[in-house]
Coordinates of C-alpha atoms in Angstrom, one line a residue:
M1 CA -48.0 -33.1 60.9
K2 CA -50.2 -34.1 57.8
K3 CA -52.2 -30.7 58.8
L4 CA -48.5 -28.1 58.7
I5 CA -47.8 -29.9 56.2
N6 CA -50.8 -28.9 53.9
L7 CA -50.1 -25.7 55.7
L8 CA -46.9 -24.6 54.4
R9 CA -47.8 -26.8 50.7
G10 CA -50.7 -25.2 50.7
Y11 CA -54.2 -25.7 50.1
V12 CA -57.5 -24.7 48.7
I13 CA -61.4 -25.3 49.8
L14 CA -63.4 -25.6 47.1
E15 CA -67.6 -26.7 46.5
V16 CA -68.5 -29.4 44.3
A17 CA -71.7 -29.2 42.3
G18 CA -72.9 -31.5 39.8
A19 CA -75.7 -34.6 38.8
F20 CA -73.2 -37.2 40.4
P21 CA -70.8 -35.6 42.8
E22 CA -69.7 -38.3 44.0
R23 CA -68.3 -39.9 40.5
L24 CA -65.3 -37.2 40.8
L25 CA -64.0 -38.6 43.9
N26 CA -64.1 -41.6 42.8
L27 CA -61.5 -40.0 40.1
C28 CA -59.6 -38.9 42.7
A29 CA -59.0 -41.9 44.4
Q30 CA -58.6 -43.0 41.3
N31 CA -55.3 -40.5 40.6
R32 CA -54.1 -40.6 44.0
L33 CA -55.2 -36.8 44.6
Q34 CA -55.4 -36.8 48.2
F35 CA -58.3 -33.9 49.7
W36 CA -59.6 -33.8 52.7
K37 CA -62.5 -32.2 55.4
L38 CA -65.3 -33.5 52.9
S39 CA -68.4 -31.8 53.7
W40 CA -72.3 -32.5 51.8
I41 CA -74.8 -29.9 51.4
D42 CA -77.0 -32.2 50.0
E43 CA -77.4 -34.8 48.0
T44 CA -75.9 -32.8 44.8
S45 CA -72.9 -30.7 46.3
F46 CA -70.3 -31.1 48.8
T47 CA -66.9 -29.3 49.8
F48 CA -63.6 -30.6 51.0
R49 CA -60.4 -29.4 51.0
I50 CA -57.1 -30.5 48.5
A51 CA -53.5 -29.2 47.6
L52 CA -52.4 -26.0 46.3
S53 CA -50.0 -27.9 43.5
D54 CA -53.3 -30.3 42.7
R55 CA -55.2 -28.1 41.7
K56 CA -55.4 -27.8 37.8
R57 CA -55.5 -31.4 37.8
L58 CA -58.5 -31.3 39.7
D59 CA -60.2 -28.7 36.8
E60 CA -59.5 -31.7 34.4
L61 CA -60.9 -34.3 36.7
A62 CA -64.0 -32.0 37.3
Q63 CA -64.9 -32.1 33.5
R64 CA -64.5 -35.6 33.1
S65 CA -67.5 -36.2 35.7
M66 CA -69.5 -33.1 34.6
C67 CA -69.0 -31.3 37.9
Q68 CA -68.6 -28.0 38.5
L69 CA -65.6 -26.8 41.0
T70 CA -66.5 -22.9 43.0
E71 CA -63.8 -21.5 44.7
R72 CA -64.7 -20.7 48.4
G73 CA -60.3 -19.7 49.1
R74 CA -56.8 -20.7 49.5
R75 CA -55.0 -21.7 53.0
G76 CA -51.4 -22.0 54.2
A77 CA -48.1 -20.5 53.6
A78 CA -47.4 -21.1 49.1
V79 CA -50.8 -18.9 49.0
E80 CA -48.9 -16.1 50.7
V81 CA -46.4 -16.2 49.8
E82 CA -47.4 -16.0 45.9
R83 CA -49.7 -12.5 47.1
I84 CA -47.0 -11.1 48.1
I85 CA -45.0 -11.9 44.6
E86 CA -47.8 -10.3 42.5
R87 CA -48.5 -7.4 45.0
R88 CA -44.8 -6.5 45.5
W89 CA -42.3 -8.2 43.0
G90 CA -40.6 -4.6 42.4
F91 CA -40.1 -4.6 46.5
L92 CA -38.6 -8.5 46.2
A93 CA -36.6 -7.5 43.1
G94 CA -34.7 -4.4 44.4
L95 CA -34.3 -6.9 48.0
A96 CA -32.9 -9.6 45.2
V97 CA -30.7 -7.1 43.7
C98 CA -29.6 -5.5 46.8
F99 CA -28.5 -9.4 47.9
L100 CA -26.3 -9.8 44.6
A101 CA -24.6 -6.6 45.2
V102 CA -23.8 -7.0 48.3
S103 CA -23.1 -9.8 47.8
F104 CA -20.6 -8.7 44.6
L105 CA -18.8 -5.2 47.0
S106 CA -18.0 -7.7 49.8
R107 CA -15.7 -9.7 47.7
F108 CA -13.5 -5.3 47.8
L109 CA -11.6 -4.5 50.2
L110 CA -12.7 -1.6 52.7
V111 CA -9.9 -1.8 55.9
I112 CA -6.4 -2.9 55.6
E113 CA -5.0 -3.8 59.3
V114 CA -1.1 -4.5 60.1
V115 CA -0.7 -5.9 63.3
G116 CA 2.3 -7.5 65.0
N117 CA 4.7 -4.3 64.0
E118 CA 6.4 -2.3 67.1
T119 CA 9.0 0.5 65.4
T120 CA 8.3 0.5 61.8
P121 CA 4.8 2.4 61.2
T122 CA 2.4 1.1 60.2
A123 CA 2.5 4.3 57.9
V124 CA 5.3 2.4 56.1
I125 CA 3.8 -0.6 56.0
L126 CA -0.2 0.4 53.3
S127 CA 2.7 2.5 51.4
Q128 CA 5.0 -0.1 50.7
L129 CA 1.4 -2.8 50.5
Q130 CA 0.2 0.2 48.0
R131 CA 2.6 0.0 46.0
V132 CA 2.3 -4.1 45.2
G133 CA -1.1 -3.1 44.5
V134 CA -2.7 -3.8 48.2
R135 CA -4.6 -1.0 49.2
P136 CA -8.9 -0.5 49.9
G137 CA -11.1 -0.5 46.9
V138 CA -8.9 -3.9 45.2
Y139 CA -11.4 -6.6 44.0
G140 CA -9.5 -9.5 47.2
P141 CA -9.6 -12.3 44.6
S142 CA -7.4 -11.1 42.3
I143 CA -5.2 -10.3 44.4
P144 CA -2.2 -13.4 44.7
E145 CA -1.2 -13.0 47.9
K146 CA 1.5 -15.1 48.4
E147 CA 3.0 -12.9 46.1
A148 CA 2.2 -9.3 46.7
A149 CA 3.2 -10.6 50.5
N150 CA 7.1 -10.9 48.9
A151 CA 6.8 -8.5 46.8
A152 CA 6.3 -5.8 49.9
L153 CA 8.7 -7.3 52.3
L154 CA 11.3 -6.6 49.2
G155 CA 10.5 -2.9 50.1
L156 CA 10.3 -3.1 53.8
P157 CA 14.4 -4.3 55.3
E158 CA 13.5 -3.7 58.5
L159 CA 10.6 -6.9 58.3
S160 CA 11.6 -10.4 58.6
Y161 CA 8.3 -11.5 57.6
L162 CA 4.9 -10.4 56.4
A163 CA 1.8 -12.0 55.7
I164 CA -1.8 -11.3 53.4
N165 CA -4.2 -12.9 54.7
I166 CA -8.2 -11.3 52.9
Y167 CA -11.4 -11.8 55.4
G168 CA -13.8 -10.3 53.0
T169 CA -13.5 -7.2 53.0
R170 CA -11.0 -6.5 55.6
A171 CA -7.4 -7.6 55.1
E172 CA -5.0 -8.9 57.7
V173 CA -1.6 -8.0 57.5
V174 CA 1.1 -10.4 59.9
V175 CA 4.4 -9.0 60.4
H176 CA 7.9 -9.7 62.2
E177 CA 10.0 -6.6 62.7
A178 CA 13.7 -7.9 61.9
E179 CA 16.6 -8.1 63.9
K180 CA 19.4 -5.0 63.5
K181 CA 22.6 -7.0 63.4
P182 CA 25.6 -5.8 65.7
E183 CA 28.1 -3.9 64.3
M184 CA 31.1 -6.3 63.6
L185 CA 34.3 -4.8 64.6
E186 CA 37.2 -3.8 61.1
E187 CA 40.1 -5.3 62.5
D188 CA 41.9 -4.6 59.7
I189 CA 41.8 -0.7 59.6
P190 CA 44.4 0.6 62.1
T191 CA 42.9 3.0 65.0
D192 CA 42.8 5.0 68.3
V193 CA 41.2 5.4 70.9
I194 CA 41.2 9.4 72.2
A195 CA 38.8 11.0 74.5
K196 CA 36.0 13.4 73.5
A197 CA 35.8 15.1 76.8
D198 CA 38.0 16.1 79.5
G199 CA 37.7 14.3 82.5
I200 CA 39.7 11.5 85.5
I201 CA 40.2 8.6 84.8
E202 CA 38.5 6.2 86.9
E203 CA 38.9 2.7 84.8
I204 CA 40.8 1.9 81.4
Q205 CA 41.2 -1.3 79.4
A206 CA 42.9 -1.4 76.6
N207 CA 41.3 -5.0 74.2
F208 CA 43.3 -4.1 72.0
G209 CA 46.4 -1.5 71.6
R210 CA 48.7 -0.1 74.6
A211 CA 46.7 1.9 76.9
M212 CA 48.4 6.0 77.0
F213 CA 47.5 6.2 81.1
Q214 CA 46.4 5.1 84.5
D215 CA 43.2 5.4 86.2
G216 CA 43.0 8.7 88.7
D217 CA 45.4 10.7 85.2
I218 CA 43.7 13.5 84.5
V219 CA 42.8 13.4 80.6
A220 CA 42.1 16.1 77.7
K221 CA 39.8 16.4 74.3
G222 CA 41.9 14.8 71.6
E223 CA 44.4 12.7 73.7
V224 CA 45.1 9.4 72.5
L225 CA 44.4 6.8 75.6
I226 CA 44.7 4.1 73.7
S227 CA 47.0 3.4 70.7
G228 CA 47.1 1.4 68.2
D229 CA 50.7 1.4 67.7
L230 CA 52.3 -1.4 69.7
D231 CA 56.7 -1.7 69.8
L232 CA 57.5 -5.1 69.4
K233 CA 60.2 -6.0 72.2
E234 CA 63.0 -7.6 71.4
P235 CA 64.7 -10.7 72.7
E236 CA 67.5 -10.3 75.6
Y237 CA 71.4 -9.7 73.3
G238 CA 69.2 -9.6 70.7
T239 CA 70.7 -7.7 67.4
V240 CA 67.6 -7.1 65.1
D241 CA 64.9 -4.4 65.6
L242 CA 61.2 -5.9 65.5
G243 CA 59.9 -2.5 64.6
H244 CA 56.3 -2.1 66.0
L245 CA 53.1 -3.7 64.7
I246 CA 49.6 -1.1 63.8
V247 CA 46.9 -2.4 64.7
H248 CA 43.1 -1.8 65.6
A249 CA 42.5 -0.6 68.3
A250 CA 39.9 -1.2 71.3
G251 CA 38.9 -0.8 74.8
S252 CA 36.3 1.4 77.2
V253 CA 37.8 4.0 79.2
T254 CA 35.2 5.3 82.2
A255 CA 35.8 8.4 83.0
R256 CA 35.1 11.0 86.1
T257 CA 34.0 14.0 83.4
W258 CA 32.0 17.4 83.6
R259 CA 29.3 19.6 81.6
T260 CA 28.2 22.6 81.6
L261 CA 24.5 22.7 79.8
E262 CA 22.2 25.8 79.7
E263 CA 19.3 26.7 78.2
T264 CA 17.5 30.7 77.8
I265 CA 14.2 32.2 77.3
P266 CA 12.4 35.8 77.0
L267 CA 10.4 36.7 80.4
T268 CA 7.7 37.5 78.2
Y269 CA 5.7 35.9 75.8
Q270 CA 3.1 36.7 73.2
A271 CA -0.8 34.9 75.0
K272 CA -3.9 34.5 72.2
M273 CA -6.8 36.1 73.1
Y274 CA -9.7 34.2 71.2
T275 CA -12.7 35.8 70.4
E276 CA -16.0 35.1 70.4
E277 CA -16.2 34.0 66.2
E278 CA -16.0 30.7 65.2
Q279 CA -16.3 29.0 62.2
T280 CA -16.8 25.4 62.3
G281 CA -17.0 22.5 59.0
Y282 CA -17.5 19.1 57.9
G283 CA -15.6 17.1 55.2
I284 CA -15.9 13.3 54.8
K285 CA -13.4 10.6 53.2
I286 CA -14.8 7.7 51.2
L287 CA -12.3 4.8 50.2
W288 CA -9.8 8.1 48.5
N289 CA -12.8 10.3 47.5
D290 CA -12.9 13.8 49.9
L291 CA -16.3 16.0 50.2
D292 CA -15.4 19.2 52.2
F293 CA -18.5 20.7 53.2
F294 CA -16.3 23.5 54.8
E295 CA -16.7 26.9 53.5
N296 CA -14.2 30.2 53.1
S297 CA -14.6 33.1 55.6
S298 CA -13.8 35.7 56.4
I299 CA -11.6 34.9 59.8
S300 CA -9.1 32.3 57.0
Q301 CA -7.4 36.0 57.2
G302 CA -6.6 37.1 60.2
R303 CA -4.8 34.9 62.8
Y304 CA -7.0 32.0 64.5
D305 CA -5.7 28.1 65.2
K306 CA -7.1 25.0 63.2
I307 CA -8.6 22.4 65.0
T308 CA -8.8 19.2 62.8
K309 CA -10.9 16.1 63.9
T310 CA -10.5 12.8 62.1
E311 CA -12.9 10.3 63.1
Q312 CA -13.3 6.6 61.5
L313 CA -16.8 4.6 61.3
A314 CA -16.9 1.6 62.9
P315 CA -20.1 0.5 63.1
F316 CA -20.8 -2.5 66.1
G317 CA -17.2 -2.6 66.2
R318 CA -16.2 -2.9 62.5
P319 CA -14.5 -0.3 61.0
L320 CA -15.6 0.6 57.1
P321 CA -13.3 3.4 55.3
V322 CA -15.4 6.2 55.6
W323 CA -13.8 9.2 58.0
V324 CA -15.5 12.0 59.2
T325 CA -12.9 15.5 59.1
T326 CA -14.9 18.3 61.8
T327 CA -12.6 21.5 61.5
T328 CA -13.0 24.6 63.6
L329 CA -11.3 27.8 63.5
R330 CA -10.7 29.7 66.4
P331 CA -9.5 33.2 65.2
Y332 CA -7.3 35.7 68.3
T333 CA -5.3 38.1 68.9
L334 CA -2.6 38.4 70.4
E335 CA -1.2 40.1 74.1
E336 CA 2.4 40.6 76.1
R337 CA 2.2 38.9 79.0
P338 CA 5.3 38.7 82.1
I339 CA 6.2 34.9 82.0
D340 CA 5.8 32.7 85.8
V341 CA 10.1 32.9 86.5
E342 CA 9.3 29.5 89.1
E343 CA 7.6 28.2 86.7
A344 CA 9.4 28.9 83.9
A345 CA 13.4 27.9 86.1
A346 CA 11.6 24.5 86.8
R347 CA 9.9 24.1 83.0
L348 CA 14.1 24.7 81.9
E349 CA 15.5 22.5 84.9
R350 CA 13.2 19.7 83.6
A351 CA 14.3 19.8 79.6
L352 CA 18.6 20.1 81.3
L353 CA 17.7 17.3 82.9
A354 CA 16.2 15.6 79.8
R355 CA 19.7 16.9 77.6
L356 CA 21.6 15.6 80.4
E357 CA 20.0 11.9 80.4
E358 CA 19.8 11.5 76.9
L359 CA 23.2 12.7 76.4
L360 CA 24.4 10.0 78.9
A361 CA 22.6 7.3 77.9
A362 CA 24.7 6.8 74.4
N363 CA 27.4 6.9 76.8
G364 CA 26.6 4.6 78.9
G365 CA 26.7 7.4 82.4
E366 CA 25.4 8.1 84.8
A367 CA 25.1 11.9 86.9
L368 CA 26.8 12.0 90.3
R369 CA 25.4 15.4 90.9
T370 CA 23.7 18.6 89.4
D371 CA 23.0 22.3 90.6
F372 CA 21.4 25.2 88.3
V373 CA 22.1 28.4 88.2
T374 CA 19.4 31.1 87.5
K375 CA 20.5 34.7 86.2
E376 CA 17.5 37.3 84.5
E377 CA 20.0 39.6 82.6
D378 CA 18.3 41.9 79.3
G379 CA 14.4 40.4 78.9
L380 CA 16.1 37.2 79.7
L381 CA 16.1 33.9 81.8
T382 CA 18.9 32.0 81.5
V383 CA 19.2 28.3 83.3
T384 CA 22.8 26.9 83.9
L385 CA 23.1 23.5 85.0
L386 CA 26.7 21.6 86.0
A387 CA 27.1 17.9 86.1
E388 CA 29.4 16.0 87.3
C389 CA 28.8 12.2 85.8
R390 CA 30.8 9.5 85.3
E391 CA 30.5 7.9 81.1
E392 CA 32.9 6.4 78.7
I393 CA 34.8 9.3 77.0
G394 CA 36.9 6.5 74.5
R395 CA 35.9 7.5 71.0
T396 CA 37.6 4.9 67.7
V397 CA 39.6 7.0 65.3
K398 CA 41.1 5.8 61.7
R399 CA 44.8 6.3 61.8
E400 CA 47.9 6.6 59.2
G401 CA 48.9 3.2 59.2
E402 CA 49.0 -0.2 57.8
I403 CA 48.2 -3.0 60.0
G404 CA 51.4 -5.4 60.0
R405 CA 54.5 -5.2 60.9
I406 CA 56.5 -2.2 60.3
Y407 CA 61.0 -2.4 61.1
G408 CA 62.2 0.8 62.3
T409 CA 61.6 3.5 64.7
P410 CA 58.3 3.4 66.1
Q411 CA 57.1 7.1 66.3
E412 CA 56.0 9.2 69.6
D413 CA 53.2 8.6 71.1
T414 CA 50.8 11.8 71.3
K415 CA 50.5 12.3 74.9
D416 CA 55.2 12.3 74.3
S417 CA 54.8 14.6 71.1
G418 CA 52.0 17.2 73.7

């Protein structure tokens, strides 16, 4: 154990010569200077080892004992450290500066990560954070996390919670999206429910107001299905006209409807014929600084595809605020070619079905039957979709009047007046 300690502290190998060298040993014992591996050379000289830290004290004792010290070597970790400092002080100084720089720069934000958002775009959240001072390159400890989170939340009504957690060069933004509030029924506004499409009624339910049709009736677009005009019945043998009451009509009307959708495309198309000439350039973005190494060329005046690919550097899985952009220019000429009619018709059919599904989804409907008609005329390919559907056809509209009781004879219904 002592040998290991001596190696760590460092020691000096000395040769002592004098008329009475034993006097130096006595002085070392009196002053509690430890030495080891004493070896006599002759009656007036010997060698021994002493700790590096006791070297100056030993010189004083040697002068008092009139002995001469000759250093034969140095050993140990402390000695090696001294050598490194003497020979490579510039390297050590640079290493110290780098350490201080890393310690300081590691407190600046380099990456901002947003977690917890599903429908709110990340770019929208980052833009709002930038307005309140949270962006790459900002000194992290200077950001008041709670105050900045509250300020950002005020500009994002689609969020119910936002928190900023800073971990060195990375800021984690945790968000919770707000639940959409259900639409309130404005009962104080007089309305009718009218048909927004032609159809055959399969089921009509009037929650408020008076149903103007029955199941199985045929209705046209614009007809009043549920009226907000209620006729108040007088009691038997009554002589006073109680008038009628105008309310906010509400209910559901499910009907069988027929829809016709159409898509058209030309029978020829312009095909791209790429040339052998191609040019690739590179750019780099560090924080908010852009460095573009792409040089202009003669193909910039013609037709060409510009393909841009951006990748963020992430060594060891840690993303850095450095993006490398590769831009490729591919020149081409146009050549007119005929389309594949069967493939084009199938593509148009898929597009029509997607449109129909989108329309029915808004009304909670479904398609019962679909048929397609394909026609080629005047250089165009036309595909028509004929669909039989079941959907909600009621639409609430405002009507002239007011909530309350109106005395007198009520006006005739829209159906009866038609």
